Short mmCIF file of C-alpha atoms and ligand atoms in Angstrom, two decimals:
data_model
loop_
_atom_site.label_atom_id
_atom_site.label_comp_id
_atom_site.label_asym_id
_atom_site.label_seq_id
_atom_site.Cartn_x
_atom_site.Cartn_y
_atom_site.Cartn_z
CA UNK A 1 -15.45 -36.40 2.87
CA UNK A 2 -11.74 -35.97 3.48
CA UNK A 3 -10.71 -33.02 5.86
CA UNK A 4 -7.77 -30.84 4.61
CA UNK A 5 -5.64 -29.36 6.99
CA UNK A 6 -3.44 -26.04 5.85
CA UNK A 7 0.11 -26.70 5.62
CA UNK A 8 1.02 -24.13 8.53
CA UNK A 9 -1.45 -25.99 10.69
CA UNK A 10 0.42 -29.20 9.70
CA UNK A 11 3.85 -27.59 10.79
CA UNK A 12 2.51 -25.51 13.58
CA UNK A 13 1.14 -28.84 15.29
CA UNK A 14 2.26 -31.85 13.28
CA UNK A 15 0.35 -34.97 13.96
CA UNK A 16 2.86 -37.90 13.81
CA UNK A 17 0.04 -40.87 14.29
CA UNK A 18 -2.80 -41.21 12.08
CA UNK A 19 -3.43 -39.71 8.62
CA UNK A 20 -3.06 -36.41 7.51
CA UNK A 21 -4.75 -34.56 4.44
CA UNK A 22 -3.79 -31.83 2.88
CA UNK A 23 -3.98 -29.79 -0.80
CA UNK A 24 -2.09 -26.86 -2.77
CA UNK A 25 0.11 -26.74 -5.93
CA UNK A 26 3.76 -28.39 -6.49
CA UNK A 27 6.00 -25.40 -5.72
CA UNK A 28 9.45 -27.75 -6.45
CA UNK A 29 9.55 -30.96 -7.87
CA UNK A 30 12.63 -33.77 -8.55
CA UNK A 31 11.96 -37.30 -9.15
CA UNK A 32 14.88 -40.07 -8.54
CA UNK A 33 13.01 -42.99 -10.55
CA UNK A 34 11.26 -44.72 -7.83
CA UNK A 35 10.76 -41.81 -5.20
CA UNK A 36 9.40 -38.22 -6.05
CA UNK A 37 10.24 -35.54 -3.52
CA UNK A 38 7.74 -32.68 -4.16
CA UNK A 39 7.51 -29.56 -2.22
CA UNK A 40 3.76 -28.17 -2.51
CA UNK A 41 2.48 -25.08 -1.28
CA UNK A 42 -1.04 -23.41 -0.13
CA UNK A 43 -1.89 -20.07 1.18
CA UNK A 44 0.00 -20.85 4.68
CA UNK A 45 2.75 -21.99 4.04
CA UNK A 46 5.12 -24.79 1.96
CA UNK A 47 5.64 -28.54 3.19
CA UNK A 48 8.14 -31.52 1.36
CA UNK A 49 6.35 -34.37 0.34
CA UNK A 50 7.58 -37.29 -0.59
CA UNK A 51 6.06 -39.96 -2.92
CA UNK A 52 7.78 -43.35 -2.92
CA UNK A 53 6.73 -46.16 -5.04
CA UNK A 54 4.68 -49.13 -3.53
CA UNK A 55 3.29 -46.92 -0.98
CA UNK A 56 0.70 -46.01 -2.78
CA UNK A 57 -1.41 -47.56 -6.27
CA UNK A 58 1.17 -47.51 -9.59
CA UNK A 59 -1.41 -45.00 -11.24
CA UNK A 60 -0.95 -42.49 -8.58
CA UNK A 61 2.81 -42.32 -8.57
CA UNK A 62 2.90 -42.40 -12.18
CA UNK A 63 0.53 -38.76 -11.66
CA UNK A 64 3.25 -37.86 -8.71
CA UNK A 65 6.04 -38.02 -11.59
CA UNK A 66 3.90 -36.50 -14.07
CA UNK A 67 2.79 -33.53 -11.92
CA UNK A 68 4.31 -30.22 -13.26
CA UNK A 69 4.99 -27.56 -11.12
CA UNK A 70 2.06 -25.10 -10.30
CA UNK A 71 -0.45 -28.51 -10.82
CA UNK A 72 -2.85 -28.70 -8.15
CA UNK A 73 -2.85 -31.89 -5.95
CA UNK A 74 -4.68 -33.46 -3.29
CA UNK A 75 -2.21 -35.55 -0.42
CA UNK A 76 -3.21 -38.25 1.88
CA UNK A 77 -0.44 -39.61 4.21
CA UNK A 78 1.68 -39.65 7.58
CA UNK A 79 4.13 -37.20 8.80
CA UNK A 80 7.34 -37.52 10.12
CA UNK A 81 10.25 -35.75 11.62
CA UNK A 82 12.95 -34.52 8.93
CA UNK A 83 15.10 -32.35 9.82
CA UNK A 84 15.95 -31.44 6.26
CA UNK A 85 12.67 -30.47 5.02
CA UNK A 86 11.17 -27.26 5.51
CA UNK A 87 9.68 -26.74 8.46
CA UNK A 88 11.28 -29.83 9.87
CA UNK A 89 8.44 -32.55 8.54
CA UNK A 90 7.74 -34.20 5.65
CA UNK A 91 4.58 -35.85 4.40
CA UNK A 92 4.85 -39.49 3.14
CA UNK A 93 1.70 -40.07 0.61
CA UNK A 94 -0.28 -43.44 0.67
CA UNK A 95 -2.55 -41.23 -2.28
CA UNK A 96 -2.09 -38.57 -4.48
CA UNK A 97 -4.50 -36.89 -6.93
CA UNK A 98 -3.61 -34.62 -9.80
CA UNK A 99 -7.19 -31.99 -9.57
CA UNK A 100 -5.15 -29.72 -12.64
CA UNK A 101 -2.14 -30.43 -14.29
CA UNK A 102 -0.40 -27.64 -15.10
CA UNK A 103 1.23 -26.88 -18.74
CA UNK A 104 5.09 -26.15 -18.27
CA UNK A 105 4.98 -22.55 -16.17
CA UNK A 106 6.37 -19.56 -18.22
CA UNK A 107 8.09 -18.53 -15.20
CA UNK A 108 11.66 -20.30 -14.08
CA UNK A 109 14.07 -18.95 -11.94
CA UNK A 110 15.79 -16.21 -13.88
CA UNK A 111 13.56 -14.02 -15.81
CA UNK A 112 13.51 -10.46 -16.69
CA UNK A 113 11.39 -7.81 -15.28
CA UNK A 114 9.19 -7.64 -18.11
CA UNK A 115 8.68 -11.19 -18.59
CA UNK A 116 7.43 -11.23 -14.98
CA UNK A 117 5.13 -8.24 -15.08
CA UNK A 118 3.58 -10.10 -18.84
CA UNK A 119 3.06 -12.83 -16.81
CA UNK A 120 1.92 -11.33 -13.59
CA UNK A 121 -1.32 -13.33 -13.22
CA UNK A 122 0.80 -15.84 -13.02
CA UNK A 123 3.80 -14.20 -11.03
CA UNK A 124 1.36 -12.56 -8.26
CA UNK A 125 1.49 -16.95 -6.93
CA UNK A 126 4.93 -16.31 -5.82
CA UNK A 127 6.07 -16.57 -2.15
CA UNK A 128 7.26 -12.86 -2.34
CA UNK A 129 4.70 -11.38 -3.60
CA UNK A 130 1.83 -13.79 -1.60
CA UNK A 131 4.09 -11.98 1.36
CA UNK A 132 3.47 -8.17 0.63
CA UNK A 133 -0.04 -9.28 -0.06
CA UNK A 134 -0.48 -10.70 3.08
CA UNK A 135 1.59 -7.94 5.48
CA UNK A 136 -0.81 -5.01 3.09
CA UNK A 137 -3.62 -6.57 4.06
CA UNK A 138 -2.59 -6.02 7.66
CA UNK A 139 -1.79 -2.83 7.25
CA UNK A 140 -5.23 -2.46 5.94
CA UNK A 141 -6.81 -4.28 8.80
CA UNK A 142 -4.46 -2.45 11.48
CA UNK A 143 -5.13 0.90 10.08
CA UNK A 144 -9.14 0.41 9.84
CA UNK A 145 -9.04 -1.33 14.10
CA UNK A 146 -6.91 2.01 14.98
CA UNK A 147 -9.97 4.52 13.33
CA UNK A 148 -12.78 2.25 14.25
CA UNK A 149 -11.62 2.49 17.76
CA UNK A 150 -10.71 6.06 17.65
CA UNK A 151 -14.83 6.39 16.27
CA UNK A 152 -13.86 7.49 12.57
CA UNK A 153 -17.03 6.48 10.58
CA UNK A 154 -16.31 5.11 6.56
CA UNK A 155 -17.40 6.41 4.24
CA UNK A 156 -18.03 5.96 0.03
CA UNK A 157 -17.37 8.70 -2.04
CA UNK A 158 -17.46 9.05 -5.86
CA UNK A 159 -14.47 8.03 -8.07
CA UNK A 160 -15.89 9.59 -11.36
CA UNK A 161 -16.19 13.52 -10.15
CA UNK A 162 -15.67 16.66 -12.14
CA UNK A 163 -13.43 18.64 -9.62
CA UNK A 164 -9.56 18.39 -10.08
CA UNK A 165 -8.74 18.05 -6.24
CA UNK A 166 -4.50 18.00 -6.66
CA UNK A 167 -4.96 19.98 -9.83
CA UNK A 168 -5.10 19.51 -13.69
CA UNK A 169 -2.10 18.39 -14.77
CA UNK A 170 -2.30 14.99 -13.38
CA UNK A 171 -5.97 14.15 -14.22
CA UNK A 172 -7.65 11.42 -16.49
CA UNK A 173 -10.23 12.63 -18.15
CA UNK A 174 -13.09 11.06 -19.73
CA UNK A 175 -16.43 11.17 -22.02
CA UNK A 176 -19.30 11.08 -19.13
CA UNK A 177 -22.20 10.98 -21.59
CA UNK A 178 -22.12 14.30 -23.38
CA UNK A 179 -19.79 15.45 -20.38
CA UNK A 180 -16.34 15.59 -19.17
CA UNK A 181 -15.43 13.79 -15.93
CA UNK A 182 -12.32 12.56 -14.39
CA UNK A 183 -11.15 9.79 -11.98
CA UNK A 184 -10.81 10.91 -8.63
CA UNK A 185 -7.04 12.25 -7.65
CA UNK A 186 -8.63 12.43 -3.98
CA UNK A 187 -11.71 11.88 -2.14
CA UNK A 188 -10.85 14.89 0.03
CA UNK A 189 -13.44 17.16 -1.16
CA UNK A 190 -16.21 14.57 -0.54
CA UNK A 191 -15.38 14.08 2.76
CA UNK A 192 -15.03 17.44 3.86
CA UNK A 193 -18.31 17.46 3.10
CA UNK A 194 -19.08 14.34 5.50
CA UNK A 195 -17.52 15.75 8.60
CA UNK A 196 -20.32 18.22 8.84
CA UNK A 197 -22.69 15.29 10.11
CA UNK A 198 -20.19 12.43 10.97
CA UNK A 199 -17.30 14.65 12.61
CA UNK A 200 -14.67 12.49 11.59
CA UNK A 201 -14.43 9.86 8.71
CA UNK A 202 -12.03 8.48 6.51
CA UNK A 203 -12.49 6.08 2.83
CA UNK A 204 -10.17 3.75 1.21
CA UNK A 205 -9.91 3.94 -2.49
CA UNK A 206 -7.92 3.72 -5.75
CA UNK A 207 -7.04 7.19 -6.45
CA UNK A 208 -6.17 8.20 -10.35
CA UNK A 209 -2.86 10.07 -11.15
CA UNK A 210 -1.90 10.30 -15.01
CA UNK A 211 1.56 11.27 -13.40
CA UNK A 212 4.31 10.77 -16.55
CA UNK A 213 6.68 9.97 -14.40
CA UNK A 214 8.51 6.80 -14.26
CA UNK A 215 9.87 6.50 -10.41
CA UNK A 216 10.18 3.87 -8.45
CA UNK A 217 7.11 5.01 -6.57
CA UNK A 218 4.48 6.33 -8.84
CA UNK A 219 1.70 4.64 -10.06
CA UNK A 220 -1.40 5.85 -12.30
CA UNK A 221 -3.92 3.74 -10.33
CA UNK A 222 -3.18 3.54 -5.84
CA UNK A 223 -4.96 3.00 -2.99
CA UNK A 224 -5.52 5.83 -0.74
CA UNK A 225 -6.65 5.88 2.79
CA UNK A 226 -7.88 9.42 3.39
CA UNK A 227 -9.12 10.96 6.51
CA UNK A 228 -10.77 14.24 7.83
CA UNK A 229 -11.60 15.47 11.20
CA UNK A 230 -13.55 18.46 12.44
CA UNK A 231 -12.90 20.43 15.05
CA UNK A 232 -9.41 19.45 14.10
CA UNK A 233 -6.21 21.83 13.82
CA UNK A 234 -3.15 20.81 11.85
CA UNK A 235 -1.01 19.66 15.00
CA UNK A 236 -3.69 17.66 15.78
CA UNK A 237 -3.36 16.20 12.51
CA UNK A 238 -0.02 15.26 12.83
CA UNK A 239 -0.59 13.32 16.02
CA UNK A 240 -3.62 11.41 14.40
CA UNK A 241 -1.02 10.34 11.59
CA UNK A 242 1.80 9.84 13.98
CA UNK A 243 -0.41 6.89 15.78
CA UNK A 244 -2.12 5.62 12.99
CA UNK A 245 0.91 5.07 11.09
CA UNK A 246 2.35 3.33 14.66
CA UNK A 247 -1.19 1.33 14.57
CA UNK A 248 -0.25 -0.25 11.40
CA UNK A 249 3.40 -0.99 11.56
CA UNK A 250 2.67 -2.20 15.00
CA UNK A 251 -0.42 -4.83 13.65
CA UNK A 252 2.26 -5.64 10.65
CA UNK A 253 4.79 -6.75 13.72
CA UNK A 254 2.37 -8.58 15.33
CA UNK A 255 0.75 -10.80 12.41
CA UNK A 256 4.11 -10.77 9.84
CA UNK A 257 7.28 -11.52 11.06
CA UNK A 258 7.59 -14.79 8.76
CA UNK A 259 6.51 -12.56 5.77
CA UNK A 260 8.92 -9.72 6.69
CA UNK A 261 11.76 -12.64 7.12
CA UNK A 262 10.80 -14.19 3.89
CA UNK A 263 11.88 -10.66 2.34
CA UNK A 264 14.21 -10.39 4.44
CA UNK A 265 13.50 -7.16 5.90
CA UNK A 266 15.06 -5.79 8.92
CA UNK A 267 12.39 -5.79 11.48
CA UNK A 268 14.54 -3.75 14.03
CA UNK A 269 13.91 -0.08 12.46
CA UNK A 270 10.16 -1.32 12.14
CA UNK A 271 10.13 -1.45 16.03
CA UNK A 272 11.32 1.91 16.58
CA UNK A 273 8.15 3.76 15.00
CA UNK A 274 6.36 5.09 17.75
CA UNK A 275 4.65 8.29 17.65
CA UNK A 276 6.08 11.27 18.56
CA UNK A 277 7.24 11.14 15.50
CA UNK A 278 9.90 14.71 14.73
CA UNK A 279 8.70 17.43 13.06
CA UNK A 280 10.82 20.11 10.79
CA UNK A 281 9.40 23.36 8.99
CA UNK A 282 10.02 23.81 5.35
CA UNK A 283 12.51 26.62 5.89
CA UNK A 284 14.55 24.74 8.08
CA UNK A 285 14.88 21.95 5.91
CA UNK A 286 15.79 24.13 3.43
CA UNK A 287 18.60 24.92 4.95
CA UNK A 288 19.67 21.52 6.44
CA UNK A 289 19.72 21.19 2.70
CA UNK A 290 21.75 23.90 1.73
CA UNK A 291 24.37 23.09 4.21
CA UNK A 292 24.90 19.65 2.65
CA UNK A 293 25.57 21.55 -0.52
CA UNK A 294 21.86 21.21 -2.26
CA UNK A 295 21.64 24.24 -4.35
CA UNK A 296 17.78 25.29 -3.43
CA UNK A 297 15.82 28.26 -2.40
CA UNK A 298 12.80 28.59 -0.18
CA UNK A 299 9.82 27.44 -2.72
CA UNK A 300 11.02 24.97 -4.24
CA UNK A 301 9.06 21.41 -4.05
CA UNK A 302 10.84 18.68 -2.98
CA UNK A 303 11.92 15.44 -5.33
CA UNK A 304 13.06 12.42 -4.53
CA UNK A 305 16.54 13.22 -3.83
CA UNK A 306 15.73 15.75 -1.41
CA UNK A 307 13.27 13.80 0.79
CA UNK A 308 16.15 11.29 0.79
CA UNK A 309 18.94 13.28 2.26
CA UNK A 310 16.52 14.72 5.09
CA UNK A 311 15.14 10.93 5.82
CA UNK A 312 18.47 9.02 5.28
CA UNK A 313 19.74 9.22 8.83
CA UNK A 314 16.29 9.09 10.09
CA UNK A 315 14.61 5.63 11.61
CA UNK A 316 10.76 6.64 11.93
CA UNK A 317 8.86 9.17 9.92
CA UNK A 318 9.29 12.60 9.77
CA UNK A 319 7.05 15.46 9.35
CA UNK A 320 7.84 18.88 7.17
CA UNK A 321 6.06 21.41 7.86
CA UNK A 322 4.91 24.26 6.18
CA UNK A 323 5.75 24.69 2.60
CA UNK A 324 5.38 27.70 1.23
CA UNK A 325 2.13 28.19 -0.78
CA UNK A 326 3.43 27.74 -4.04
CA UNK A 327 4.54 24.19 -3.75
CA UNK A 328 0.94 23.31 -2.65
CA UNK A 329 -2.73 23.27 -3.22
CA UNK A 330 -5.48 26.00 -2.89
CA UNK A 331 -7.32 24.47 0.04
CA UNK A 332 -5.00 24.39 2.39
CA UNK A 333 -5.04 27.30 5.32
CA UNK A 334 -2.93 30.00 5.43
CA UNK A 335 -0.91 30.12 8.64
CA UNK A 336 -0.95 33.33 10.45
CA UNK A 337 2.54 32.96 11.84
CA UNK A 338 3.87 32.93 8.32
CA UNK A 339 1.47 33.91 5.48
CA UNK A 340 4.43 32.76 3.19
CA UNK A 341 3.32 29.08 3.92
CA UNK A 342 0.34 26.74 4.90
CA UNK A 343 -0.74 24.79 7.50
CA UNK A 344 0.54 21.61 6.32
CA UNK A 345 2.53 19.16 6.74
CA UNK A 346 3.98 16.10 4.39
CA UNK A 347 5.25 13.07 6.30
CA UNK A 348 8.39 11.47 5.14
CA UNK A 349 9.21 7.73 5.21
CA UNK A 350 12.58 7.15 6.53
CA UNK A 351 15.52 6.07 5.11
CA UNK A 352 14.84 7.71 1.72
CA UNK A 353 11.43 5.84 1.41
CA UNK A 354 10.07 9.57 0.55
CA UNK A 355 6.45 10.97 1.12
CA UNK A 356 3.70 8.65 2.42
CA UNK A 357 1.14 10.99 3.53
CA UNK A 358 0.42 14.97 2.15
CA UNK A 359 -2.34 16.79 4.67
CA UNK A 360 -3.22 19.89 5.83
CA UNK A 361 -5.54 21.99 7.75
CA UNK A 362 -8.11 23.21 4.93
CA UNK A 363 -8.97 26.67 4.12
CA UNK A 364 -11.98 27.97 5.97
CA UNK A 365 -11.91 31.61 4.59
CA UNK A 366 -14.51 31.57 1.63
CA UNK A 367 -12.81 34.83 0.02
CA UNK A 368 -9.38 33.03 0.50
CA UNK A 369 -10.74 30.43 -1.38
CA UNK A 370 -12.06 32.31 -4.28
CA UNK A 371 -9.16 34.49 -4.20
CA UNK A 372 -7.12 31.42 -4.85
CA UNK A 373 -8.83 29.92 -7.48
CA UNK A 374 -9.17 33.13 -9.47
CA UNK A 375 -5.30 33.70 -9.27
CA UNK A 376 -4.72 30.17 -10.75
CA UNK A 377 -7.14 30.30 -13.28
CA UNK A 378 -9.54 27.46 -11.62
CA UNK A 379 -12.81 27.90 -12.96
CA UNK A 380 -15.27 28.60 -9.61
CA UNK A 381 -18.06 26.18 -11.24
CA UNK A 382 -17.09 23.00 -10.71
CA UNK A 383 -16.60 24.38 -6.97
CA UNK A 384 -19.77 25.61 -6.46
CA UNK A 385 -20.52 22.66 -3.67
CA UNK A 386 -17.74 22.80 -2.11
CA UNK A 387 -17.19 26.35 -1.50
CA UNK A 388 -21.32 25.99 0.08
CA UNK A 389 -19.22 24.12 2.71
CA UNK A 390 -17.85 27.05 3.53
CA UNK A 391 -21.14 29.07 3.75
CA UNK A 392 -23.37 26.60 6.05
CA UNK A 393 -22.08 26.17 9.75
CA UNK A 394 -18.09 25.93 8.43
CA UNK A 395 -15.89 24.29 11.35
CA UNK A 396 -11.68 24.40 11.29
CA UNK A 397 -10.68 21.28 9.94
CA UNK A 398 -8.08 19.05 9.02
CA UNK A 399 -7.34 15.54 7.10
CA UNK A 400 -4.59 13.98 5.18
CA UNK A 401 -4.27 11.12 2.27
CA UNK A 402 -1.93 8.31 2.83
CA UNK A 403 -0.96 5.97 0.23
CA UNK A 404 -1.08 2.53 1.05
CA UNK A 405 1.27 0.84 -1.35
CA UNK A 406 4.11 3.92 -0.25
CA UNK A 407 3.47 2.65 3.05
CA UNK A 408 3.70 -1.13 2.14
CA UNK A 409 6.79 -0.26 -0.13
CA UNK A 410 8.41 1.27 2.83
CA UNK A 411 7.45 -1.39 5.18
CA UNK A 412 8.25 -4.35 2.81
CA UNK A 413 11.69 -2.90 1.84
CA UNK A 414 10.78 -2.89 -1.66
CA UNK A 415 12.32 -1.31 -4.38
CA UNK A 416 9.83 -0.70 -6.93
CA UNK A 417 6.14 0.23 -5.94
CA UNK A 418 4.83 -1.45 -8.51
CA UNK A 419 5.49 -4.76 -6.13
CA UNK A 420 3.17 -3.43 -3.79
CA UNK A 421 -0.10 -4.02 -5.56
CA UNK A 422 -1.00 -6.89 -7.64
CA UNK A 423 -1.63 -5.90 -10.83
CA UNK A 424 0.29 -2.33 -11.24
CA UNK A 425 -0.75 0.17 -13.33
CA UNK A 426 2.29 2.60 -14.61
CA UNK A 427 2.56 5.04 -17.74
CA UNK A 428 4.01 1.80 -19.33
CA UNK A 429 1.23 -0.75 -17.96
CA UNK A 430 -2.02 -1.32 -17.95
CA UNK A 431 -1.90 -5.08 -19.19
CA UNK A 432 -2.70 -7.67 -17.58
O1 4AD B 501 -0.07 14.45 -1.49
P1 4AD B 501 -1.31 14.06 -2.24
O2 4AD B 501 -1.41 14.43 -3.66
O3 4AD B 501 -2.51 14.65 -1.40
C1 4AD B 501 -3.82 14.56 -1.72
O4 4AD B 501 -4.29 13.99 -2.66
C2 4AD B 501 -4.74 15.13 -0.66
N1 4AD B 501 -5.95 15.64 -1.32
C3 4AD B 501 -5.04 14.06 0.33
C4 4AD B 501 -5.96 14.51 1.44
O5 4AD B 501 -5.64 15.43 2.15
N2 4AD B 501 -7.08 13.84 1.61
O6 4AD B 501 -1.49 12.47 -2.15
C5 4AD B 501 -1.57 11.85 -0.90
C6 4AD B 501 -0.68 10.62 -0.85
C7 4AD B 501 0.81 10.90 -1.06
O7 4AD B 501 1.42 11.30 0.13
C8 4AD B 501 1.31 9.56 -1.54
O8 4AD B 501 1.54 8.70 -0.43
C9 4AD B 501 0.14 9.02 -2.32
O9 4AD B 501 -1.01 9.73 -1.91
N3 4AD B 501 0.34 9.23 -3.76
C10 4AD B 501 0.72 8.26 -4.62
N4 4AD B 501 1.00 6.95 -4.44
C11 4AD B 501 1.35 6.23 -5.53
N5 4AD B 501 1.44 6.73 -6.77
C12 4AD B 501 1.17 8.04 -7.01
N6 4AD B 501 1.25 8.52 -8.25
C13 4AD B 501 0.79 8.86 -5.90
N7 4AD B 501 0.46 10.17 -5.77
C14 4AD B 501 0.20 10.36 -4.47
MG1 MG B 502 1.79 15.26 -1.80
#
């Protein structure tokens, strides 16, 4: 049985005596009659290889001519020095098999955003996107070392659930039997309920807006890495962000500097997020804001263009603090200090990247609670559990929901969200 080697094993330490083996797809191809030079790619990297005539049997190089690009091959030969290829080898093959030829690929070089996302199956092969993949999944893996070693626990909850957690507007519903349910908007709830026994735990999982609106970094379907601590206050909060967040760009650093080169992203601001990071109240944004001419009041939510002019001079994260109740959700505590707003704080991407994580301390008052939802108009029913949490041993507590392809987008330099997950779903999109 032939032993394949991956291509960034190949380049990392190239063997220049004896036979190499290797396998992938053709990412380039060009033929000059009697020599092919091919360029094939696996899940490490790319390496040339070049196919000559008479160095290996007729049948075989007339599959090396034939071979499309995106067929799948299988290379025997030597490698040598070349200071033009990629990576500075080459591969010369004594054998070549064709395992699946591929049909002429929909996708050439210029194509137009829609053709791409119609053919994203397809499209997800590229080196760009095999890039964000990669650095997300360290993100992923950085975030989960940081809270196993800080002793979060994971934890499961529900996706179908019948409490509106960020509120109504936003929710997609659905026939549960002879029921209504929704998709989850947040696993918060559940795992308020979790602390009581595991203190502090945290879940990763799609959460479900039916947000209509078409910005460069909503989606209806994202991952969200949610945590929630007891015995927690809202500074504390912040600082668990603050070095999570540093956890993960610092893992991304450490594992992805080719894939942050490939997208040519600027790994320089990267290195400067390190918790502390600053923190602003609401108010006094408000009037940062007003003084570069932004005509808002105290209580008004922030868009996109706001959380850009407070973030565009700005290298690592910021926090704003409390926002006035209106802007917000009914859970969140009331600060003392200012009963206008809650304990709460959004964090801010910099550089105009906009809002990565929303937390908060949460509500312990029961009446505060009830108060709350009977001045909205939430119907108490669907709470019934949760406000029990409230009732049996309640403990202060805080927690927070990041989303993971805001924090990829920011991290990648992207400018579209949608780039940050493999198959995006959008108010346009749900195909493939
Ligand atoms: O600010 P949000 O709505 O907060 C909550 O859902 C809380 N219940 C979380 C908690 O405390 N456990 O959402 C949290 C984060 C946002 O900061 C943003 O990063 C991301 O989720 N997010 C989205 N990401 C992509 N597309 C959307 N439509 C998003 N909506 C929120
Ligand atoms: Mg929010």
């Amino acid at each position: 049985m032939t032993s394949f080697s991956s291509i960034s094993s190949l380049l990392t330490s190239p063997r220049l005596e004896g036979q190499v083996a290797l396998r992938g797809w053709i990412y380039r191809t060009r033929s000059s009659g009697k020599i092919v030079f091919a360029v094939v790619r696996d899940a490490t990297g790319i390496i040339q290889v070049t196919i000559k005539k008479g160095n290996l049997p007729d049948e075989q190089f007339e599959a090396a001519l034939s071979a499309s690009i995106e067929s799948s091959v299988e290379i025997i030969g030597t490698m040598h020095q070349d200071g033009r290829a990629p990576g500075g080898y080459e591969v010369r093959a004594s054998s070549l098999r064709v395992v699946g030829l591929a049909l002429p690929f929909p996708i050439t070089e210029y194509q137009s955003e829609e053709l791409l996302l119609d053919n994203r199956h397809l499209w997800i092969r590229s080196r760009e996107q095999t890039a964000v993949m990669k650095i997300k999944a360290s993100v992923l893996a950085g975030a989960r070392e940081w809270l196993t070693e800080n002793d979060f626990v994971e934890v499961t909850p529900p996706i179908l659930t019948q409490n509106a957690c960020e509120g109504g507007v936003t929710l997609f519903k659905l026939k549960y039997f002879d029921r209504e349910a929704f998709l989850s908007q947040s696993a918060q709830m559940y795992l308020e309920s979790l602390i009581f026994s595991l203190e502090k735990v945290y879940s990763i999982t799609p959460s479900f807006r039916a947000e209509k609106s078409r910005t460069p970094r909503h989606l209806t379907e994202y991952w969200h890495m949610e945590l929630e601590e007891a015995w927690v206050d809202n500074e504390g909060n912040m600082r668990i962000q603050e070095d999570l967040v540093s956890a993960m760009v610092a893992k991304v650093l450490k594992e992805r500097k080719d894939e942050l080169e490939l997208l040519k992203r600027d790994i320089e601001p990267l290195k400067a997020v390190q918790a502390p990071f600053k923190r602003l109240r609401y108010a006094d944004m408000i009037k940062k804001l007003q003084n570069k001419g932004f005509d808002i009041e105290f209580g008004a939510d922030l868009g996109a263009v706001e959380e850009r002019a407070i973030t565009e001079d700005e290298i690592a994260p910021v926090f704003v603090t409390n926002f006035p109740k209106e802007c917000k959700a009914f859970y969140m505590k009331e600060d003392e200090d200012d009963p206008r707003t809650y304990k709460c704080a959004d964090l801010l991407a910099p550089f105009g990247y906009g809002e990565v994580i929303g937390g908060s301390e949460r509500e312990t008052d029961l009446n505060k609670l009830l108060q709350r939802l009977e001045a909205q108009g939430i119907p108490e029913d669907p709470y019934r559990w949760y406000l029990d949490l409230r009732r049996f041993g309640s403990v202060p507590h805080s927690g927070f929901g990041l989303g993971v392809e805001r924090i990829v987008k920011w991290m990648c330099n992207l400018e579209h969200i949608r780039d940050a997950v493999p198959y995006p779903r959008t108010v346009a999109r749900v195909y493939p």
